[in-house]
Short mmCIF file of C-alpha atoms in Angstrom, two decimals:
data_model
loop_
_atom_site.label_atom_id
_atom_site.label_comp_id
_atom_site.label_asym_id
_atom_site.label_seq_id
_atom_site.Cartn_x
_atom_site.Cartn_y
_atom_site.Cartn_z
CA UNK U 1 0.00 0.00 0.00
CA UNK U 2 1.27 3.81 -0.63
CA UNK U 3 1.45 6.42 1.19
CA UNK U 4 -1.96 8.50 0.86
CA UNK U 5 -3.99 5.35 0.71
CA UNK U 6 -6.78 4.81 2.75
CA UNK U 7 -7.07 1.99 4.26
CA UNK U 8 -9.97 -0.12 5.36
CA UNK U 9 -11.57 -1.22 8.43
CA UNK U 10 -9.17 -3.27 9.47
CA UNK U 11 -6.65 -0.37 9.61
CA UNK U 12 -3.49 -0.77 11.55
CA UNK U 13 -3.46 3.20 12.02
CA UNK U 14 -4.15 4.59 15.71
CA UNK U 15 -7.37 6.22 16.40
CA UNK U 16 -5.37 9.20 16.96
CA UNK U 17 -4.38 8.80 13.67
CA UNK U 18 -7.51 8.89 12.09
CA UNK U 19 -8.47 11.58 14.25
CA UNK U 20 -5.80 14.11 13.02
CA UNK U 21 -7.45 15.35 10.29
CA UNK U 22 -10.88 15.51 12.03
CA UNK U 23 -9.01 16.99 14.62
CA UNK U 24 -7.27 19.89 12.34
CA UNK U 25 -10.82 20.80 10.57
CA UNK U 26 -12.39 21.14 13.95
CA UNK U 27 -9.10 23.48 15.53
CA UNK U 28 -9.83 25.29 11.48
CA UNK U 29 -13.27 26.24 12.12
CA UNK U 30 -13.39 26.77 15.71
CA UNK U 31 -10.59 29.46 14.90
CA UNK U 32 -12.41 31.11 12.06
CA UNK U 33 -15.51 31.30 14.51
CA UNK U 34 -13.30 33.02 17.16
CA UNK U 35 -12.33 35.64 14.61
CA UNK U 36 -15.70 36.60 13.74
CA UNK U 37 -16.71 36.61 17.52
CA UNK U 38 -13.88 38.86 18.06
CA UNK U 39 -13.96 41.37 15.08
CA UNK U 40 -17.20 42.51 14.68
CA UNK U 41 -18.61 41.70 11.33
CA UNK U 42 -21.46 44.69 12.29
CA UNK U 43 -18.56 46.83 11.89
CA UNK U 44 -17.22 49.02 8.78
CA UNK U 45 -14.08 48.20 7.97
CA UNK U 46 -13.39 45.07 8.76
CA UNK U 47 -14.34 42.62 6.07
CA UNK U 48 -15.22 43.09 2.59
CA UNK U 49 -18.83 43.80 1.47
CA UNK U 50 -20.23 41.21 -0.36
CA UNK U 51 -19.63 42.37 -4.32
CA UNK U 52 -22.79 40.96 -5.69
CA UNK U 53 -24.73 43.37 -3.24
CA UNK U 54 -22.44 46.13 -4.14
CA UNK U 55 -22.56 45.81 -7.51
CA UNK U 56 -26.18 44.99 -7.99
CA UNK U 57 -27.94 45.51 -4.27
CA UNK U 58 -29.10 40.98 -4.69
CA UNK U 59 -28.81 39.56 -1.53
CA UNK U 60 -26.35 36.06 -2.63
CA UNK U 61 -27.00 32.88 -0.07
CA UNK U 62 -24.35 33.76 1.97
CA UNK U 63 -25.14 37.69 2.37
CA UNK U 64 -25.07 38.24 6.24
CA UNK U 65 -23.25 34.77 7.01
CA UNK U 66 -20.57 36.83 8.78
CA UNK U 67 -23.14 38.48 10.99
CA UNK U 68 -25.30 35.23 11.99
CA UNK U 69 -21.56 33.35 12.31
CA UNK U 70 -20.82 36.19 15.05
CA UNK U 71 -24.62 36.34 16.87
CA UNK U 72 -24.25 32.48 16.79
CA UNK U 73 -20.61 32.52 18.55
CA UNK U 74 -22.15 34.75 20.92
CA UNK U 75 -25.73 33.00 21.22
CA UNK U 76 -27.72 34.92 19.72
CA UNK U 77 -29.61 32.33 17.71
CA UNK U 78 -32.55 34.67 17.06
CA UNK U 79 -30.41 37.21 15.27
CA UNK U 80 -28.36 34.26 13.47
CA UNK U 81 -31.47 33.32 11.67
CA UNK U 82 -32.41 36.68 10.89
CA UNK U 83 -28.91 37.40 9.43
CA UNK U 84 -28.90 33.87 7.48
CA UNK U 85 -31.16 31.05 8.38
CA UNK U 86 -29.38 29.02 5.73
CA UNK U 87 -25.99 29.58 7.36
CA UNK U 88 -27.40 28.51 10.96
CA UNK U 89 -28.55 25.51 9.19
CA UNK U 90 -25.49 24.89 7.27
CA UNK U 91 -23.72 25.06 10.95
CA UNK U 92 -26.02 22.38 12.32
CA UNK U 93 -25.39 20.20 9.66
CA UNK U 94 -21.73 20.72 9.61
CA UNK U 95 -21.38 20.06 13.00
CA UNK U 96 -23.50 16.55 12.48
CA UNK U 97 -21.62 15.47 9.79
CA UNK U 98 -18.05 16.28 11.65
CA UNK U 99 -19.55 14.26 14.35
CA UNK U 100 -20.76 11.10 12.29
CA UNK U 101 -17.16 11.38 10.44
CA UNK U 102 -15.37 11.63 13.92
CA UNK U 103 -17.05 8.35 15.01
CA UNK U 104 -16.43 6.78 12.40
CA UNK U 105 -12.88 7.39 12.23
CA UNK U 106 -12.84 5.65 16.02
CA UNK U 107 -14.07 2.79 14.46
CA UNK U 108 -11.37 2.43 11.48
CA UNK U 109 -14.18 3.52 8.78
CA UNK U 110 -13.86 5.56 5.70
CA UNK U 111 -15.73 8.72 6.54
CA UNK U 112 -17.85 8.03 3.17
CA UNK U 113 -21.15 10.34 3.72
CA UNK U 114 -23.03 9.07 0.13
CA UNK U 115 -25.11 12.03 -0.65
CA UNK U 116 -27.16 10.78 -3.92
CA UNK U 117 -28.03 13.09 -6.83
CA UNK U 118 -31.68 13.49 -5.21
CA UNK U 119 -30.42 14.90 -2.14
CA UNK U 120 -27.57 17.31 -3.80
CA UNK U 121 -30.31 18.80 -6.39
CA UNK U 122 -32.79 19.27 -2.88
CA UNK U 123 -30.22 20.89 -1.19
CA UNK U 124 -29.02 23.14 -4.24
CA UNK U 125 -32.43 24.16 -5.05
CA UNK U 126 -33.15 24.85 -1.51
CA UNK U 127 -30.87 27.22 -1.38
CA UNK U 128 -31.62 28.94 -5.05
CA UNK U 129 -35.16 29.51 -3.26
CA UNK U 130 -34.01 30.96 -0.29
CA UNK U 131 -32.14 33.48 -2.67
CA UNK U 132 -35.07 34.24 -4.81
CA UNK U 133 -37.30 34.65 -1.81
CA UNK U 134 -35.06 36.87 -0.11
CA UNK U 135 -34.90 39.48 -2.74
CA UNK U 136 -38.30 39.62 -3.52
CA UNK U 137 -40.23 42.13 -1.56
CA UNK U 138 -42.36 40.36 0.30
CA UNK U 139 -39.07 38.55 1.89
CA UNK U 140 -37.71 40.96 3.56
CA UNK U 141 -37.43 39.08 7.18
CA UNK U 142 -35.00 36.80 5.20
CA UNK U 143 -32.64 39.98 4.58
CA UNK U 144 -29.37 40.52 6.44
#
């Protein structure tokens, strides 16, 4: 076997093996959520705007995910969902799939999560809708 390969069940690797890339993601994205607790996304001069909303004044999907990332660091779930409901969800669903990946790399398993092409197109066009609906005018609770 080469180096790179991934090995099956029966791995001979350490679970703290497998759990060093887990392990970095997690140390990744818990620092990128510390940032945007600490700097203030609500803010000028911080970050830069979002260029579709400059340029055109559309809200894209991830208009305000700076915001709800920094009322979610500090609890604020209400004003999370206001700023992006679709982020807050994306957060859940991170944080179950690092979970079900972390487990399984305890138990020596590939971290395979088999989304089919039914479930990709849902998400996708979930998320087109949420960005339609939130620049129509009778969305406006879904703006940032």
């Amino acid at each position: 076997m080469t180096p790179g390969t991934l090995r099956g069940p029966g791995s001979t690797r350490s679970a703290v093996g497998r759990l060093a890339v887990p392990a970095g993601l997690f140390a990744a994205v818990a620092g990128a959520f510390a940032y945007v607790g600490t700097v203030d996304p609500n803010r000028p001069g911080h970050y830069p705007p979002c260029p579709l909303y400059r340029w055109t004044g559309i809200y894209c999907p991830g208009c305000g995910g700076l915001r709800c990332a920094h009322a979610f660091v500090h609890g604020d779930l209400a004003t999370a969902l206001q700023d992006n409901a679709v982020a807050v969800l994306g957060f859940f669903a991170a944080a179950v799939l690092w979970t079900v990946w972390v487990v399984r790399a305890v138990r020596g398993r590939p971290p395979g999560m088999d989304l089919g092409r039914g479930q990709l197109w849902l998400m996708g066009t979930l998320v087109a809708l949420f960005t339609v609906v939130r620049n129509l005018p009778f969305g406006g609770r879904l703006h940032p």
